[in-house]
C-alpha angles and dihedrals in degrees: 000000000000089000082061101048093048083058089051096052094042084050099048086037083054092044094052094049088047098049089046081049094057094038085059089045103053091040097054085047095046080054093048095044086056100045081052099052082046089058091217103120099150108220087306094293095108081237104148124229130213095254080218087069093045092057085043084061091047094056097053088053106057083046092067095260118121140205105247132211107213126212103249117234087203095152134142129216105259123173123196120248116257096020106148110208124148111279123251137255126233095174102032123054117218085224123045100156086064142044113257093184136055114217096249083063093266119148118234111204106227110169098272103037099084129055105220100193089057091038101057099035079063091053108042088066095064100066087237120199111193115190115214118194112188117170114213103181125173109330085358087082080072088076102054109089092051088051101048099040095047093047086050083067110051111000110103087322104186092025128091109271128179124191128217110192107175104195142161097221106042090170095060089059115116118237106239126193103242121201136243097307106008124109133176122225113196119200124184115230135190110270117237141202109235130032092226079070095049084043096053095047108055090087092063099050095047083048093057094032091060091048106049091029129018104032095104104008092070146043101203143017133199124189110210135186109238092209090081137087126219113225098156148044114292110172150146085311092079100058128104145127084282138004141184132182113228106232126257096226101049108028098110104033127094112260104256089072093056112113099238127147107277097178111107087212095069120077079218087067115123114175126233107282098027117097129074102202143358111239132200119258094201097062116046139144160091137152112015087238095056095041095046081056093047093053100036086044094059089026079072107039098055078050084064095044093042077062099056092043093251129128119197117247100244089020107216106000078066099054082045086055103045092040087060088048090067098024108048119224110240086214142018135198121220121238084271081087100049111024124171100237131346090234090056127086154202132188085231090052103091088165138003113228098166139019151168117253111237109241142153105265093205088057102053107027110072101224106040 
């Protein structure tokens, strides 16, 4: 008797876990059901989204702008065992003639301040692809076999690269020997009357070029100039989210003297006393991510000023400006990486990695 009353209360001890079990069941099912029907499953996690913010995402979409799925740069610093570099410093600075630091905690890469055996040892371990856009339209294409070949000599040799060269005359462009993981992609673009124009719509292309091609085939982009010539290492040092290139004419002048847009009526406008520093439109880049929000962002805003029948003093080198003034670079390049001519100097220049080719504007830009 007692034997039989112990089975009855294990059994009805058994049927109550098991009935808890399948109301669990069914509820977390019946949760899951309505989140479903919602459509706001956030990334598996049962996190809930505004569904404000999910017809917000609709309507990108039908409007041609996905949402993209980005190519992580989720990598540590790892350095190889055995590697022998010169040891670090905490208490002396390799550079005491320039700044090495931003105030919003920022480095700036002076020659110097890098050790390039450490730095792309780190690097190579990571299987880096770095985009890099250059527009070569009407007497432009004339500077595309010193650009190339020279590149092919000091810029991420030993790392992926991938060219993008945008021109009106593709078959005036040279054929040029790359090296181990570096290709060259031609595309063909409309040809335009000023150069204020080609100027202005670089950023769309990039734009465009980030999001239906790059987003998640490269790690990196940078958007050159091609009238410009590499006499120097530029490596693995100069990446980061977001980078600028402090510009070769006003690096070392006060603020009120940069030649930023000064007109209200522009969305470039940035007022007397404002700025930190004046940064090269012909060198930019960084993460795919932060440089498809760079482009899209003053893509946008010359739309605006197009609008308003205003063009920005410097086009698109202002909207850049003004874009890094509220969106801090992670990262700037000294004017090593964007120098003014190879036969000028500065007693800050130790070498010159990058520089404009001297040339007769009139002669090369179609409406001067």
């Amino acid at each position: 008797m007692l034997l039989r009353q112990n089975f009855i209360i294990i059994l009805l001890f058994f049927g109550m876990v098991l009935s808890g079990l399948i109301y669990l069941n069914n509820n977390q099912c019946r949760c899951n059901q309505q989140i479903t029907e919602q459509g706001i499953i956030n990334g598996g996690t049962g996190a809930t989204v505004d569904p404000r913010k999910l017809r917000y995402n609709q309507q990108i979409t039908e409007q041609g702008i996905t949402n993209l799925e980005w190519k992580q740069n989720t990598f540590g610093l790892h350095s190889s065992p055995g590697l022998l570099y010169n040891q670090p410093s905490a208490l002396v600075g390799s550079r005491t003639d320039v700044a090495s630091v931003t105030s919003w905690s920022a480095p700036i890469i002076w020659e110097g301040t890098f050790d390039s055996t450490l730095i792309d040892s780190i690097y190579k371990q990571q299987n880096l692809t770095i985009a890099t856009t250059v527009f070569a339209l009407g007497k432009y294409v004339g500077f595309v076999k010193d650009f190339l070949e020279s590149a092919e000599q000091h810029y991420f040799v030993g790392f992926r690269v991938h060219y993008y060269l945008f021109t009106d005359q593709p078959e005036l462009v040279p054929e040029v020997k790359m090296g181990e993981n570096h290709t060259l992609t031609v595309r063909k673009v409309q040809s335009l009357n000023r150069w204020q124009d080609i100027s202005m719509g670089r950023m769309e292309k990039l734009e465009k070029l980030i999001e239906n091609e790059l987003a998640s085939n490269a790690n990196y982009i940078f958007c050159l100039d091609i009238d410009t010539k590499f006499y120097g290492h530029w490596g693995v040092e100069s990446l980061g989210r977001l980078v600028g290139v402090i510009h070769p004419w006003l690096f070392d002048t006060s603020r009120d003297r940069f030649t930023y847009e000064r007109r209200p009526k522009s969305q470039a406008y940035i007022p007397a006393g404002e700025g930190d520093y004046y940064y090269a439109g012909a060198a930019f880049g960084g993460s795919l991510e932060n440089v498809h929000n760079l482009t899209k962002t003053c893509r946008e805003q010359m739309s605006i000023d197009v609008a308003n029948s205003i063009e920005a003093v410097w086009q698109e080198e202002s909207h850049l400006n003004k874009y890094f003034l509220l969106n801090k670079p992670s990262k700037l390049l000294s004017p090593e990486y964007m120098w003014r001519d190879i036969n000028e100097s500065a007693a800050q220049i130790k070498i010159v990695r990058f520089t404009n080719v001297p040339k007769i504007y009139a002669e090369v830009r179609p409406n001067l």
